[in-house]
CSV table of C-alpha atoms and ligand atoms in Angstrom, one decimal:
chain,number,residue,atom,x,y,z
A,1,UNK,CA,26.8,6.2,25.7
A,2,UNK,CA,23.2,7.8,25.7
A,3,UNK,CA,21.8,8.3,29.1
A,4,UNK,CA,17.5,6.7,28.7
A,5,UNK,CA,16.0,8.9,27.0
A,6,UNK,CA,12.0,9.7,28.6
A,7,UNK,CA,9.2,7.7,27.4
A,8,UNK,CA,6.5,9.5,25.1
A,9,UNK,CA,4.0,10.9,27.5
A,10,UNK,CA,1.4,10.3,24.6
A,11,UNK,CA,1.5,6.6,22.3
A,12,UNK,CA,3.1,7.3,19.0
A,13,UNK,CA,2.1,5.4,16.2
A,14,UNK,CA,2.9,4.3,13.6
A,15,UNK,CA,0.7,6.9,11.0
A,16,UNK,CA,-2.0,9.5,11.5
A,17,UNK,CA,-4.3,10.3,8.9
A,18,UNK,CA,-4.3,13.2,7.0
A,19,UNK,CA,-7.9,15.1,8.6
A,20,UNK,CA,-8.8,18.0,6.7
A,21,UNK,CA,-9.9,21.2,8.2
A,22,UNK,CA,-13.8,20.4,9.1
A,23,UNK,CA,-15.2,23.4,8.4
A,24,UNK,CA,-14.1,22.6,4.3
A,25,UNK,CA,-15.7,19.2,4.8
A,26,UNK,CA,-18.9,20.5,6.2
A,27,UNK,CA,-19.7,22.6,3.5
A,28,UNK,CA,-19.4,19.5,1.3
A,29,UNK,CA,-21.9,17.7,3.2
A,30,UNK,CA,-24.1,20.6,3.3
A,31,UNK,CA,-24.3,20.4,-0.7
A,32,UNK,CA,-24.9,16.7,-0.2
A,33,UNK,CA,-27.8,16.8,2.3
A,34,UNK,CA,-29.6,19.6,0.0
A,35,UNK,CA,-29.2,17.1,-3.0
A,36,UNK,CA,-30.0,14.6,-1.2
A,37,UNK,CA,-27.8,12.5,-3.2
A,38,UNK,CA,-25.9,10.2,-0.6
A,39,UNK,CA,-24.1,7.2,-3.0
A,40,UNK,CA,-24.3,5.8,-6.8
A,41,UNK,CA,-21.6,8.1,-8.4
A,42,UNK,CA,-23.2,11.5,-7.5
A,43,UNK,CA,-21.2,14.8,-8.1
A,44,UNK,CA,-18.6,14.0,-5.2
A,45,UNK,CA,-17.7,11.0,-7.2
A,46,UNK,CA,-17.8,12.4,-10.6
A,47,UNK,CA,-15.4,15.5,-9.0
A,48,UNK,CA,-13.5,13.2,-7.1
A,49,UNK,CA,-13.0,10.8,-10.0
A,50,UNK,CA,-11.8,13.6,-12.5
A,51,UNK,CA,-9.3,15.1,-9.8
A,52,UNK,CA,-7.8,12.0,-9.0
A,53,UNK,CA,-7.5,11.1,-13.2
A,54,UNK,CA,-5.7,14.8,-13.0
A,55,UNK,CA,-3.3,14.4,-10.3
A,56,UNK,CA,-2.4,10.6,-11.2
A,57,UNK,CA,-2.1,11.4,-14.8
A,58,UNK,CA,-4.2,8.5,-15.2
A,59,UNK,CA,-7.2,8.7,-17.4
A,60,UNK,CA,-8.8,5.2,-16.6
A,61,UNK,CA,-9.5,5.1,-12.8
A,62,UNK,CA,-12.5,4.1,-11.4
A,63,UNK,CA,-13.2,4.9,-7.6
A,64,UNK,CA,-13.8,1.8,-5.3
A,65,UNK,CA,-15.7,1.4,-1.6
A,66,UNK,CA,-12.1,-0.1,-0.7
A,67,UNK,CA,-8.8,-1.2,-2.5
A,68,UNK,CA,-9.9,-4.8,-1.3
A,69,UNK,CA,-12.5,-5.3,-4.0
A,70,UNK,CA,-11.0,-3.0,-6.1
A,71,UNK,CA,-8.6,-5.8,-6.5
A,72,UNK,CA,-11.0,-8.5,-6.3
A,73,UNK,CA,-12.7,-6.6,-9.4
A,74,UNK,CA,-9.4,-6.0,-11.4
A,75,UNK,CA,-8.9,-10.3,-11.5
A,76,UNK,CA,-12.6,-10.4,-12.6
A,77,UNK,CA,-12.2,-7.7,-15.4
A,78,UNK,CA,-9.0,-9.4,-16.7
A,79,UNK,CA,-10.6,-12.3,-16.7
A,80,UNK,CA,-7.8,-13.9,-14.3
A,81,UNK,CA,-8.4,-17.9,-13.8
A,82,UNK,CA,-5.9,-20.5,-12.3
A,83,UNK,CA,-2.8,-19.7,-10.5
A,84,UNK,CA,-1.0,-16.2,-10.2
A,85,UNK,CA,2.2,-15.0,-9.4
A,86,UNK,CA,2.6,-13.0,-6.3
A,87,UNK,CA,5.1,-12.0,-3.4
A,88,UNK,CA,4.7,-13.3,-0.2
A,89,UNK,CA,6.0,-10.1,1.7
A,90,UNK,CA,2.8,-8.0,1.1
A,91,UNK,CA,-0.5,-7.5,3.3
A,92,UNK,CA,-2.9,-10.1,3.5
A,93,UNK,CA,-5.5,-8.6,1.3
A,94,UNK,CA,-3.0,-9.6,-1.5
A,95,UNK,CA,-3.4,-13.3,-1.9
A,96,UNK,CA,-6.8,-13.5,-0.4
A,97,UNK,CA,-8.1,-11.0,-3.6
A,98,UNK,CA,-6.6,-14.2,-5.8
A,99,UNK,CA,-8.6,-16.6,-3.2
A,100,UNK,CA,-11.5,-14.9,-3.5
A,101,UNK,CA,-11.6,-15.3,-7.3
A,102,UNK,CA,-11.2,-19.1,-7.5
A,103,UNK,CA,-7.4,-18.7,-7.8
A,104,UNK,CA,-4.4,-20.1,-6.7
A,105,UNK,CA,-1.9,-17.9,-4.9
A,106,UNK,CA,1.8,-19.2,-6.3
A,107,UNK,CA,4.5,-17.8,-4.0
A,108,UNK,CA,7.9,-16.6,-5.2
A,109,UNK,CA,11.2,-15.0,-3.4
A,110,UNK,CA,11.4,-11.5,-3.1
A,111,UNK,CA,14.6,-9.1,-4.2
A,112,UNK,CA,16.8,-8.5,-1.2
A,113,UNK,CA,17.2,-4.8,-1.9
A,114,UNK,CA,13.7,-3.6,-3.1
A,115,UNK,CA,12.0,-6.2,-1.1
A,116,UNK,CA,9.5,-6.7,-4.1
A,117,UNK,CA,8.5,-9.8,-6.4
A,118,UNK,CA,12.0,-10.7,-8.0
A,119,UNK,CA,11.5,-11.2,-11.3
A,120,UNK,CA,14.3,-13.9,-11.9
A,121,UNK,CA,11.7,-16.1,-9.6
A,122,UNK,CA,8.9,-16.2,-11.8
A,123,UNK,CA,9.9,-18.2,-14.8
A,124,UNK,CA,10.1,-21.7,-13.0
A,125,UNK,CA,6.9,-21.1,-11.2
A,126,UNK,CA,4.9,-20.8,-14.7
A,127,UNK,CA,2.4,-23.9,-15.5
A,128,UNK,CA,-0.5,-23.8,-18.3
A,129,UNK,CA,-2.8,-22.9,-15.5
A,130,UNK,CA,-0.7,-19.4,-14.4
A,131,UNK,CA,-2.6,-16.1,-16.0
A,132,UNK,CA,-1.5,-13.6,-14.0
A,133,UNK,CA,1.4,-11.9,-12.0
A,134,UNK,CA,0.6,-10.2,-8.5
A,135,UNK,CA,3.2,-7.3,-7.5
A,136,UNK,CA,3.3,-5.4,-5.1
A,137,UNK,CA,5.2,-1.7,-4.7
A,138,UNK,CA,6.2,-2.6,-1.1
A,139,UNK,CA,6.4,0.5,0.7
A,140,UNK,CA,6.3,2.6,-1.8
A,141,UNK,CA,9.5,1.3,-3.6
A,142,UNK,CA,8.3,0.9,-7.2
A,143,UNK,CA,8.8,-2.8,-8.6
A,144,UNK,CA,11.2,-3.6,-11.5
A,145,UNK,CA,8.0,-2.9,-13.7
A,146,UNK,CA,10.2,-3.6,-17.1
A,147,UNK,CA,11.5,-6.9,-16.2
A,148,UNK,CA,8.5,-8.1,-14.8
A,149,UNK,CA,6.8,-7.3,-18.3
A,150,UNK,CA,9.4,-8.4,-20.1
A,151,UNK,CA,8.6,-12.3,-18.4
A,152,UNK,CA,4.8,-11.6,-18.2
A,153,UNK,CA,4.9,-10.6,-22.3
A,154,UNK,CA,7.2,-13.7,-23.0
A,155,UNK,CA,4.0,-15.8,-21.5
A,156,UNK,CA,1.2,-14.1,-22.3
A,157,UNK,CA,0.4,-13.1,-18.7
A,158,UNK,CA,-1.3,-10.0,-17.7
A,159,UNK,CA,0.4,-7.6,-14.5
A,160,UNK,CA,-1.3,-6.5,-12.2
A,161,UNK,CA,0.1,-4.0,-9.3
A,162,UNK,CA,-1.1,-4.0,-5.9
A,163,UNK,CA,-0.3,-0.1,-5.6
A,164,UNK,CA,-2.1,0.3,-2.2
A,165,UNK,CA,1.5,2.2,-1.1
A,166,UNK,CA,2.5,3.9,-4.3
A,167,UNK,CA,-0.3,6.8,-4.4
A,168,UNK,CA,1.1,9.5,-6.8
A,169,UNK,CA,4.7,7.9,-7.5
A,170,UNK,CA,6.7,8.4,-10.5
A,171,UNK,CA,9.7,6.2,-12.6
A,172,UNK,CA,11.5,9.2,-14.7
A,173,UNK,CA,8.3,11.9,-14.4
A,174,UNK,CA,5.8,9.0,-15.8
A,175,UNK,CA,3.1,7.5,-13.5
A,176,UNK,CA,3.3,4.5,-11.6
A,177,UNK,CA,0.0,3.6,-12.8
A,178,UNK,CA,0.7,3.2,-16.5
A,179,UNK,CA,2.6,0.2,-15.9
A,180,UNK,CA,1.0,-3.2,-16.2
A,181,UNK,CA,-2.5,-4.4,-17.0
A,182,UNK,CA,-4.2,-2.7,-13.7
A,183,UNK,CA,-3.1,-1.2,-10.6
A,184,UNK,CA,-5.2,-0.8,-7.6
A,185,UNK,CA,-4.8,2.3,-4.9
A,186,UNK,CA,-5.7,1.4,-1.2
A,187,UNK,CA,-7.5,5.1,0.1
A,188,UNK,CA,-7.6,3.4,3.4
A,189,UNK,CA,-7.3,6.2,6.7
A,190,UNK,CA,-3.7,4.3,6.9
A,191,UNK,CA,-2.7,5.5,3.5
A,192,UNK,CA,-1.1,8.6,2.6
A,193,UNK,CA,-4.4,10.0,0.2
A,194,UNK,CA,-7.5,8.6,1.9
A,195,UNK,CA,-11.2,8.8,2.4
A,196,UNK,CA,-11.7,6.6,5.3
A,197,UNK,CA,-12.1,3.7,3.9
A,198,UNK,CA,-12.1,3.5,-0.7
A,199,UNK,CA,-9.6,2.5,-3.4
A,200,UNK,CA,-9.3,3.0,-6.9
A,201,UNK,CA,-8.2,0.9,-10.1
A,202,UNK,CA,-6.6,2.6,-12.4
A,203,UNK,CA,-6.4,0.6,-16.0
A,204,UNK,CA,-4.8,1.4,-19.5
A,205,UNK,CA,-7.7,1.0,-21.7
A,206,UNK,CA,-11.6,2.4,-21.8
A,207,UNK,CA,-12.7,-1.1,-22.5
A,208,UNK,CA,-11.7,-2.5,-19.5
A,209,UNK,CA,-12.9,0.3,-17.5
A,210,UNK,CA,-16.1,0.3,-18.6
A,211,UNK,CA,-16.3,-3.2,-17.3
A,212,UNK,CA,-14.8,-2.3,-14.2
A,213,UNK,CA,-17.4,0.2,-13.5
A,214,UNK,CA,-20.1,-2.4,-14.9
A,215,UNK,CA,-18.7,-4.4,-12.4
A,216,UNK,CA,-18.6,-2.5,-9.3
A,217,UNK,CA,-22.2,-1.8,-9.4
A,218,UNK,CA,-23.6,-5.5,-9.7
A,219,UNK,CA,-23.3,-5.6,-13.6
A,220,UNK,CA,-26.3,-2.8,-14.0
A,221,UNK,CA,-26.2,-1.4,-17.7
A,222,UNK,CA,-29.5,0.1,-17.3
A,223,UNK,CA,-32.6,0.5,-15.5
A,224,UNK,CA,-34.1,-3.6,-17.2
A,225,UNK,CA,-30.6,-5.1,-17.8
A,226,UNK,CA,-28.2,-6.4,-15.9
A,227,UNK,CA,-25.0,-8.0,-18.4
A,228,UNK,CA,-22.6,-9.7,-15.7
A,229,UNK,CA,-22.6,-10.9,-12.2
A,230,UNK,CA,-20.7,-8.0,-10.3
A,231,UNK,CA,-20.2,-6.9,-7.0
A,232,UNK,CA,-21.1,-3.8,-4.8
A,233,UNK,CA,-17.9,-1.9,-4.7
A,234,UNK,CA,-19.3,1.8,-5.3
A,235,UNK,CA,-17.4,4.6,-3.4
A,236,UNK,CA,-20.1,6.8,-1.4
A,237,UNK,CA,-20.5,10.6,-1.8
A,238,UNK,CA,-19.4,10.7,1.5
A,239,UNK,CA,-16.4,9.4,1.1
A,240,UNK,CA,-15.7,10.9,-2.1
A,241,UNK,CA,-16.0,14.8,0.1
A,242,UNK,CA,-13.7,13.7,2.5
A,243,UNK,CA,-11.2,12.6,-0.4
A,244,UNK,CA,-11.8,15.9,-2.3
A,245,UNK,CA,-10.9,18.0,1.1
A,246,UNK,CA,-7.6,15.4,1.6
A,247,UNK,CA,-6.3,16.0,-1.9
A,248,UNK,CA,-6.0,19.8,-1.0
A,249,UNK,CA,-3.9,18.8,1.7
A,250,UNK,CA,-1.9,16.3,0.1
A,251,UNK,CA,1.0,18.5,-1.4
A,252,UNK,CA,1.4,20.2,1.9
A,253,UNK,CA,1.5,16.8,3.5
A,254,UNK,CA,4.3,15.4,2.0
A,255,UNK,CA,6.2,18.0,2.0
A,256,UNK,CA,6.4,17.5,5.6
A,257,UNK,CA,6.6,13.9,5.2
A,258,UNK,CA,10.1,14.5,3.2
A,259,UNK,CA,11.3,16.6,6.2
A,260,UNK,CA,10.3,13.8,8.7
A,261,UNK,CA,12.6,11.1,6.0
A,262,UNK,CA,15.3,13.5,6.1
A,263,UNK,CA,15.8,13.9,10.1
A,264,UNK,CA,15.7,10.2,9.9
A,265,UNK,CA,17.6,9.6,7.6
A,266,UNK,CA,20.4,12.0,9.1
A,267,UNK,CA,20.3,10.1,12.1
A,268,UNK,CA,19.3,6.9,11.6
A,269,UNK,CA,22.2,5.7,9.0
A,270,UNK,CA,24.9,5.8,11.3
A,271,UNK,CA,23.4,3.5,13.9
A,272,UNK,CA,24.6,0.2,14.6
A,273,UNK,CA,22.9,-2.7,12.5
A,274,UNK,CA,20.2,-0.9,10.8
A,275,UNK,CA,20.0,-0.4,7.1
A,276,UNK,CA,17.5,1.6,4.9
A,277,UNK,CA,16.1,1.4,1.8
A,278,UNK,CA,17.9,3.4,-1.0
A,279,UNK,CA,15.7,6.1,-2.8
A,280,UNK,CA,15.9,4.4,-6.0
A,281,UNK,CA,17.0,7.2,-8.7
A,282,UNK,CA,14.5,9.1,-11.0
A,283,UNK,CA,11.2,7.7,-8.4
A,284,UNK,CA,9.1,10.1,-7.3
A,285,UNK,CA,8.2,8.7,-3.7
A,286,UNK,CA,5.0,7.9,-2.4
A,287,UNK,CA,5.7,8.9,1.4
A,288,UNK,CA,4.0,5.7,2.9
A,289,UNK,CA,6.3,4.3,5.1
A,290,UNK,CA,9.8,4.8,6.6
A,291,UNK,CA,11.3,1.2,7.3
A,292,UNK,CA,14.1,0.3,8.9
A,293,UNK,CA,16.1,-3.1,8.1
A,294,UNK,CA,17.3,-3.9,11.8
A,295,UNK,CA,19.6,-7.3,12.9
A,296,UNK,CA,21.2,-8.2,9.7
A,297,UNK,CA,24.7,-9.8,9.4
A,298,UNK,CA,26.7,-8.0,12.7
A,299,UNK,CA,24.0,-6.2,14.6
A,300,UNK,CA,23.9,-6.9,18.6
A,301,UNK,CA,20.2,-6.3,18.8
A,302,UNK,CA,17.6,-7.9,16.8
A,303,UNK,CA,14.2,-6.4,15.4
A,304,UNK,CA,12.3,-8.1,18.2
A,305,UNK,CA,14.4,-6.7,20.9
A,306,UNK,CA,13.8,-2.9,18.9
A,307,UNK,CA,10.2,-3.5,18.5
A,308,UNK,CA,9.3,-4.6,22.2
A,309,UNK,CA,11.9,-2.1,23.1
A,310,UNK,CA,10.4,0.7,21.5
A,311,UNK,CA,7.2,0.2,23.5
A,312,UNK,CA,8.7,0.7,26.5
A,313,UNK,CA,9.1,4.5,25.2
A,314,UNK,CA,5.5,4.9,24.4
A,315,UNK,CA,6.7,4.1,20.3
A,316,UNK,CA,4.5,2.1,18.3
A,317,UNK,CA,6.5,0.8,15.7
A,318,UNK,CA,5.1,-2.0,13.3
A,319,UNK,CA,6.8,-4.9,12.2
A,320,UNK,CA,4.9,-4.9,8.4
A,321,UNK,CA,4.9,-7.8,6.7
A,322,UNK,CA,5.6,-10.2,9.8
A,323,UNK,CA,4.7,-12.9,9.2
A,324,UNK,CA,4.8,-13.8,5.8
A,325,UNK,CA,1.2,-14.5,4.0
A,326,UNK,CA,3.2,-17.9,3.1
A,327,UNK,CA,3.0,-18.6,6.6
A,328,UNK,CA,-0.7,-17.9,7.8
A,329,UNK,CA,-2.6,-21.2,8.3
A,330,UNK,CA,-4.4,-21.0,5.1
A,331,UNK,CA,-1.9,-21.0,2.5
A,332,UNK,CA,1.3,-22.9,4.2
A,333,UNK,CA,0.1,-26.1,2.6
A,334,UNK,CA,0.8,-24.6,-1.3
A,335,UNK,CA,3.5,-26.2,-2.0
A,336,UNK,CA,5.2,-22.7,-3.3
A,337,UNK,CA,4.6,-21.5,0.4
A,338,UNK,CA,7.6,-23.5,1.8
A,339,UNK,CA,10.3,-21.6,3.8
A,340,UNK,CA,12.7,-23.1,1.9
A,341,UNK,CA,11.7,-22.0,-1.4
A,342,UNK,CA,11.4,-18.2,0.0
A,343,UNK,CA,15.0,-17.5,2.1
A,344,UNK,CA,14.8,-13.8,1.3
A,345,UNK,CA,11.4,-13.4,2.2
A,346,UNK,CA,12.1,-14.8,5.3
A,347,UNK,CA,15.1,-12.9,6.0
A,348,UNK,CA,13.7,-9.5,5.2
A,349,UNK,CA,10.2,-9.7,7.4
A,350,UNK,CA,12.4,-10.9,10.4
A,351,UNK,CA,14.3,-7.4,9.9
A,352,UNK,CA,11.9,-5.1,8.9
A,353,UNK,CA,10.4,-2.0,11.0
A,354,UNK,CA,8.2,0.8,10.4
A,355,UNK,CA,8.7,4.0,12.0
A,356,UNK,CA,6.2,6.1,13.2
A,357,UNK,CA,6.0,7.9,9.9
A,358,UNK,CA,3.8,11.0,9.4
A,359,UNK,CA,3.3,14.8,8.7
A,360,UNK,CA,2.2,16.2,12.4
A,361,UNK,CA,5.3,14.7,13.4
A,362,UNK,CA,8.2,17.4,14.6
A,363,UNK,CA,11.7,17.4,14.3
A,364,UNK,CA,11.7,17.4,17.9
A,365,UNK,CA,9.5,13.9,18.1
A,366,UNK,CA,11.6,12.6,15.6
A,367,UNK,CA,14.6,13.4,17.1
A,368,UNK,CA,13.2,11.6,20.3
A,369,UNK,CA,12.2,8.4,18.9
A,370,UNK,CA,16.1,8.2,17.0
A,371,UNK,CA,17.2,9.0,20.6
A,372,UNK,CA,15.2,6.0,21.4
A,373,UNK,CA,15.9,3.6,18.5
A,374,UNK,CA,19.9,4.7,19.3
A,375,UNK,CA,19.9,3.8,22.9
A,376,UNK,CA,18.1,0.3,22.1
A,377,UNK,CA,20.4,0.0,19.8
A,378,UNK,CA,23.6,0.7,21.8
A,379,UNK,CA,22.3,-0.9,24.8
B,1,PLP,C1,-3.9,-1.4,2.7
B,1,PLP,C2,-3.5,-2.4,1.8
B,1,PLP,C3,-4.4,-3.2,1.1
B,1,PLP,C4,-5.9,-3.1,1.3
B,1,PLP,O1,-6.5,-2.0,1.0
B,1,PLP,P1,-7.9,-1.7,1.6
B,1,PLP,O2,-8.3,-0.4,1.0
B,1,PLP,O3,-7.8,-1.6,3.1
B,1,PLP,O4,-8.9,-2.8,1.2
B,1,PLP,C5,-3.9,-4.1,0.1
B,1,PLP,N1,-2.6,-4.3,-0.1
B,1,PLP,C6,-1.7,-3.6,0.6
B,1,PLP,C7,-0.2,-3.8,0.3
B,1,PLP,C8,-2.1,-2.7,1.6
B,1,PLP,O5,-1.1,-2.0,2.3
């Protein structure tokens, strides 16, 4: 048995961000003070927008003030209408984008393994009003992005990935972005590429992204016409600098992220009743998150006892997607939000924990949260 290990002296959490040095950023906002030229898609934004197309291998992306409205945008420029098809096991910005639009979130059971949209559970959910299916690449674990087409090309439906935690994956060497209709990218501080707060959409065909980027800036052709009622969802130049300074740190950054996975992985698969994800084969990974699956079938200690326990030692762990968006107040009257008609989903958020997960992190702090999570777990 493990003697208690010593509490952090400092709180870890769950991520840091990935800050630049500040000297690189400065001189960025040097250039933009001299211009003058503080938002509406100045020379940050064009650069930005071009590296981003570069590194993602994805031609059509526009840049967004947040991944929020990027997604609100990407229902308006698909013309979405009705009810979609979404996962309940995602972040609240998920349904509310369908919400938002006039649409009605439809709720179906997750896969026990990937912990995305399952889709065997779509079918029965389709009516004449559905348009649309909502995944999610939860964690970073890409969805079953064939089969979900397959069932969304059999209905006429368009696909649409909320890809807030798959920033620069790949399925065998092609990018996680060419799959479906539209995909949005959360750059939120909490996300592995960031600029404080942005997003992106990133769409297969030049059509839709020119209304997209009609869109984001209120439907303004030109200087007298205005052709559609759209939004304010412009990225600033400010935000685009910080996001040109984080991309040259992002290879570095999960490279270290891989060697914080692998000292958990080492010593987190032998402990008592917790399971982690497989690294599906041929996936590039995104790096997001490192979740732990904690009182399944057998274990002694369940994920609340872990979580509360963990705190104790100064470790901030996060219990994402607890609860369910099925269960917040405002959508556990749809009738497709009922506990019963979700098991798995239920299951999986009452096991789930995410570790603090980060490049800055040593072996030696990594090692001393395991030492942690082990005596919690053998206690
Ligand atoms: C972060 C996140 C969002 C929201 O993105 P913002 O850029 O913060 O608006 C949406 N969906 C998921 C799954 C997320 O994790």
């Amino acid at each position: 048995m493990p003697r208690r290990p010593a509490p952090f002296a400092q709180p870890v959490y769950v991520t840091r961000p990935v800050a630049p040095p500040i000297a690189d950023y400065v001189k960025r906002l040097e250039a933009i003070w001299a211009s003058g030229w503080f938002a509406n898609s100045g020379p940050q934004h064009a650069e930005l927008e071009r590296a981003l197309a570069a590194y993602l291998q994805a031609p059509q992306l526009s840049l967004f003030n947040n991944g929020t409205i990027a997604m609100i945008v990407a229902c308006q420029a698909l013309r979405l209408s009705g009810e979609v098809i979404t996962t309940p096991f995602t972040f609240p910005a998920t349904p509310h984008v369908l919400s938002w639009n006039g649409i009605t979130p439809v709720f179906a059971d997750i896969d026990p393994a990937s912990m995305n949209l399952d889709p065997h559970n779509i079918e029965p959910l389709i009516t004449n009003r559905t348009s649309a299916i909502l995944a999610v690449h939860v964690y970073g674990t890409p969805c079953d992005v064939t089969a979900l087409q397959k069932v969304a090309d059999s209905h006429g439906l368009k696909v649409v990935y909320d890809g807030a935690h798959a920033f620069g994956m790949e399925i065998d060497g092609r990018a996680i972005t060419s799959f479906g209709d539209a995909t949005m990218l959360s750059f939120h501080a909490t996300k592995l590429f960031h600029t404080a707060e942005g997003g992106a959409l990133v769409v297969q065909d030049e059509n839709v992204k020119a209304r997209i980027d009609l869109l984001k800036n209120f439907g303004i052709k030109n200087e007298f016409e205005v052709v559609m009622p759209g939004i304010n969802g412009k990225m600033s130049e400010l935000q685009a600098a910080l996001g040109l300074e984080v991309l040259r740190c992002l290879d570095a950054e999960r490279a270290e992220r891989a060697r914080v996975a692998a000292v958990y992985r080492a010593r987190v698969a032998d402990m008592p009743g917790v399971v982690l994800a497989a690294e599906p084969p041929g996936v590039r990974p995104s790096y997001q998150y490192f979740v732990a699956r904690i009182g399944g079938e057998g274990a002694r200690h369940s994920r609340d006892d872990v979580f509360h326990g963990l705190r104790e030692f100064n470790i901030y762990a996060r219990k994402y997607f607890y609860p369910l968006c099925s269960e917040y107040s405002c959508y556990r009257m749809l009738p497709s939000a009922s506990p019963a008609l979700l098991p798995v989903a239920h299951r999986v958020a009452g096991e789930v924990l995410c570790l603090p997960f980060y490049g800055a992190l040593g072996n030696a702090d990594v090692e001393r949260i395991c030492d942690a999570l082990e005596y919690l777990l053998t206690h």
